[in-house]
mmCIF file of C-alpha atoms in Angstrom:
data_model
loop_
_atom_site.group_PDB
_atom_site.id
_atom_site.type_symbol
_atom_site.label_atom_id
_atom_site.label_comp_id
_atom_site.label_asym_id
_atom_site.label_seq_id
_atom_site.Cartn_x
_atom_site.Cartn_y
_atom_site.Cartn_z
ATOM 1 C CA MET A 1 155.391 94.609 95.913
ATOM 2 C CA THR A 2 152.103 96.686 96.214
ATOM 3 C CA THR A 3 151.217 98.306 99.562
ATOM 4 C CA PRO A 4 147.556 98.576 100.291
ATOM 5 C CA THR A 5 145.707 102.045 99.643
ATOM 6 C CA ARG A 6 144.048 103.833 102.550
ATOM 7 C CA GLY A 7 140.699 103.533 101.474
ATOM 8 C CA THR A 8 140.599 99.805 100.916
ATOM 9 C CA ARG A 9 142.242 98.717 103.772
ATOM 10 C CA ARG A 10 139.772 97.014 106.791
ATOM 11 C CA THR A 11 140.506 96.966 110.250
ATOM 12 C CA PRO A 12 138.640 95.047 113.185
ATOM 13 C CA GLY A 13 137.987 98.679 114.872
ATOM 14 C CA ARG A 14 136.028 99.682 111.377
ATOM 15 C CA MET A 15 134.473 96.692 111.378
ATOM 16 C CA THR A 16 133.042 96.699 114.918
ATOM 17 C CA MET A 17 132.149 100.083 114.695
ATOM 18 C CA ALA A 18 130.107 99.350 111.316
ATOM 19 C CA THR A 19 128.649 96.544 113.122
ATOM 20 C CA LEU A 20 127.442 98.396 116.239
ATOM 21 C CA THR A 21 125.942 101.329 114.816
ATOM 22 C CA LEU A 22 124.027 98.722 112.569
ATOM 23 C CA LEU A 23 123.191 97.233 115.945
ATOM 24 C CA CYS A 24 122.210 100.631 117.209
ATOM 25 C CA ALA A 25 119.936 101.914 114.297
ATOM 26 C CA LEU A 26 118.199 98.379 114.566
ATOM 27 C CA LEU A 27 117.514 98.475 117.801
ATOM 28 C CA GLY A 28 116.508 102.183 118.015
ATOM 29 C CA SER A 29 113.950 101.819 115.376
ATOM 30 C CA THR A 30 112.779 98.796 117.171
ATOM 31 C CA LEU A 31 112.300 100.739 120.554
ATOM 32 C CA VAL A 32 110.595 103.833 118.844
ATOM 33 C CA THR A 33 108.170 101.757 117.084
ATOM 34 C CA THR A 34 107.420 99.602 120.558
ATOM 35 C CA PRO A 35 104.644 102.041 122.077
ATOM 36 C CA ALA A 36 102.441 101.159 119.458
ATOM 37 C CA GLN A 37 102.604 97.646 119.563
ATOM 38 C CA ALA A 38 99.485 95.740 120.851
ATOM 39 C CA ALA A 39 101.813 94.146 123.579
ATOM 40 C CA ASP A 40 101.735 97.379 125.769
ATOM 41 C CA TYR A 41 98.175 97.684 126.371
ATOM 42 C CA HIS A 42 98.848 97.506 130.196
ATOM 43 C CA ARG A 43 99.402 101.121 130.007
ATOM 44 C CA TYR A 44 96.219 101.921 129.275
ATOM 45 C CA LEU A 45 94.340 99.996 131.848
ATOM 46 C CA ASP A 46 92.402 101.402 134.859
ATOM 47 C CA LEU A 47 92.076 104.712 132.741
ATOM 48 C CA PRO A 48 89.489 107.117 134.009
ATOM 49 C CA LEU A 49 87.090 108.601 131.864
ATOM 50 C CA THR A 50 88.028 112.445 131.679
ATOM 51 C CA ASN A 51 86.217 113.290 128.960
ATOM 52 C CA ARG A 52 83.446 110.810 128.741
ATOM 53 C CA PHE A 53 81.458 112.314 126.573
ATOM 54 C CA ALA A 54 84.501 113.848 124.744
ATOM 55 C CA ASP A 55 83.053 117.157 124.615
ATOM 56 C CA LYS A 56 85.269 118.843 126.579
ATOM 57 C CA HIS A 57 88.383 118.583 124.177
ATOM 58 C CA GLY A 58 89.345 116.641 121.138
ATOM 59 C CA GLY A 59 90.939 113.528 121.264
ATOM 60 C CA GLY A 60 88.483 111.414 122.985
ATOM 61 C CA VAL A 61 87.656 109.813 126.441
ATOM 62 C CA ASN A 62 91.327 110.282 127.865
ATOM 63 C CA ARG A 63 94.255 112.294 126.207
ATOM 64 C CA ALA A 64 96.339 109.354 126.911
ATOM 65 C CA LEU A 65 94.566 106.921 124.388
ATOM 66 C CA PRO A 66 95.838 107.059 121.048
ATOM 67 C CA THR A 67 93.409 108.106 118.452
ATOM 68 C CA ASP A 68 94.372 106.063 115.451
ATOM 69 C CA LEU A 69 91.891 103.111 114.795
ATOM 70 C CA ARG A 70 94.100 100.125 113.902
ATOM 71 C CA THR A 71 96.175 100.605 116.626
ATOM 72 C CA LEU A 72 93.062 100.912 119.219
ATOM 73 C CA ARG A 73 91.766 97.748 117.524
ATOM 74 C CA LYS A 74 95.226 95.826 118.388
ATOM 75 C CA LEU A 75 95.183 97.072 121.946
ATOM 76 C CA VAL A 76 91.665 95.967 122.468
ATOM 77 C CA ASP A 77 92.405 92.668 120.805
ATOM 78 C CA ALA A 78 95.497 91.889 123.088
ATOM 79 C CA ALA A 79 93.670 93.223 126.356
ATOM 80 C CA ARG A 80 90.790 90.431 125.698
ATOM 81 C CA ALA A 81 93.204 87.660 124.383
ATOM 82 C CA GLY A 82 95.115 88.773 127.560
ATOM 83 C CA GLY A 83 92.275 87.597 129.470
ATOM 84 C CA THR A 84 91.750 91.033 131.518
ATOM 85 C CA ASP A 85 89.064 92.128 133.128
ATOM 86 C CA PRO A 86 87.233 94.301 130.662
ATOM 87 C CA HIS A 87 86.565 96.571 133.735
ATOM 88 C CA ARG A 88 90.218 97.428 133.467
ATOM 89 C CA TYR A 89 90.527 98.479 130.029
ATOM 90 C CA ALA A 90 87.060 100.150 129.710
ATOM 91 C CA ALA A 91 88.571 103.583 128.707
ATOM 92 C CA LEU A 92 90.239 101.788 126.323
ATOM 93 C CA LEU A 93 87.245 100.111 124.491
ATOM 94 C CA PHE A 94 85.316 103.169 125.036
ATOM 95 C CA GLN A 95 87.780 105.319 123.041
ATOM 96 C CA TYR A 96 87.618 102.257 120.150
ATOM 97 C CA ARG A 97 84.233 102.372 120.042
ATOM 98 C CA LEU A 98 84.093 106.088 119.308
ATOM 99 C CA VAL A 99 87.002 106.561 117.229
ATOM 100 C CA GLN A 100 85.414 103.233 114.887
ATOM 101 C CA ALA A 101 81.918 105.289 114.945
ATOM 102 C CA THR A 102 83.657 108.468 114.117
ATOM 103 C CA THR A 103 85.955 106.891 111.354
ATOM 104 C CA GLU A 104 83.866 104.332 110.150
ATOM 105 C CA ALA A 105 80.354 105.892 109.693
ATOM 106 C CA ALA A 106 81.529 109.404 109.193
ATOM 107 C CA SER A 107 85.135 109.250 107.689
ATOM 108 C CA THR A 108 86.315 111.792 110.599
ATOM 109 C CA SER A 109 88.901 111.771 112.974
ATOM 110 C CA PRO A 110 88.217 112.914 116.662
ATOM 111 C CA VAL A 111 91.456 114.822 116.754
ATOM 112 C CA GLY A 112 89.988 117.576 114.953
ATOM 113 C CA ILE A 113 86.892 117.454 116.656
ATOM 114 C CA ARG A 114 85.832 120.652 118.439
ATOM 115 C CA PRO A 115 82.557 120.197 119.712
ATOM 116 C CA ARG A 116 81.804 123.556 120.989
ATOM 117 C CA ASP A 117 82.922 125.342 117.709
ATOM 118 C CA SER A 118 80.377 123.552 115.629
ATOM 119 C CA THR A 119 77.341 125.199 114.402
ATOM 120 C CA PRO A 120 73.908 122.944 113.376
ATOM 121 C CA PRO A 121 73.656 123.003 109.544
ATOM 122 C CA GLY A 122 70.714 125.548 108.229
ATOM 123 C CA PRO A 123 67.958 124.934 106.001
ATOM 124 C CA PRO A 124 68.339 123.337 102.886
#
C-alpha cells in the first residue's frame, strides 16, 4: 500500500484558497482599471475650467481631467451616447479638444508643457 506524498495531496482548503486568490487577483485588476473606463464619465461632469487657457500649469483646463487622448475620446463619446447635456461635460470636451490639438497637430503632450518657460524662436 502506498501512502501519498506530502506535496501531491490536495485538500479542499488549498483549492478554496487558490480559487479565492485567483478571484481576488481578477477582481483587483478590474477595479484598478475601472477609473479609466468610459462608463465612469459622471465624475467629470460639471467641472470648472480652473485653467481655461491652459497657461497656469501643465495638464490642461482642469487637473482632475485625464490627459490621454484615447481615454478622453472614450469619455466624451460615452457622455454623448448617454444623452448628457453638453454644458455638463464642457470641461471634459474642452480638455479633449486641447489634447487632440496638441498631440495630433504638434505631436506633443500637454502634461509637459510649461507655457511660462518657453521662449520664442530666434531668426533662422
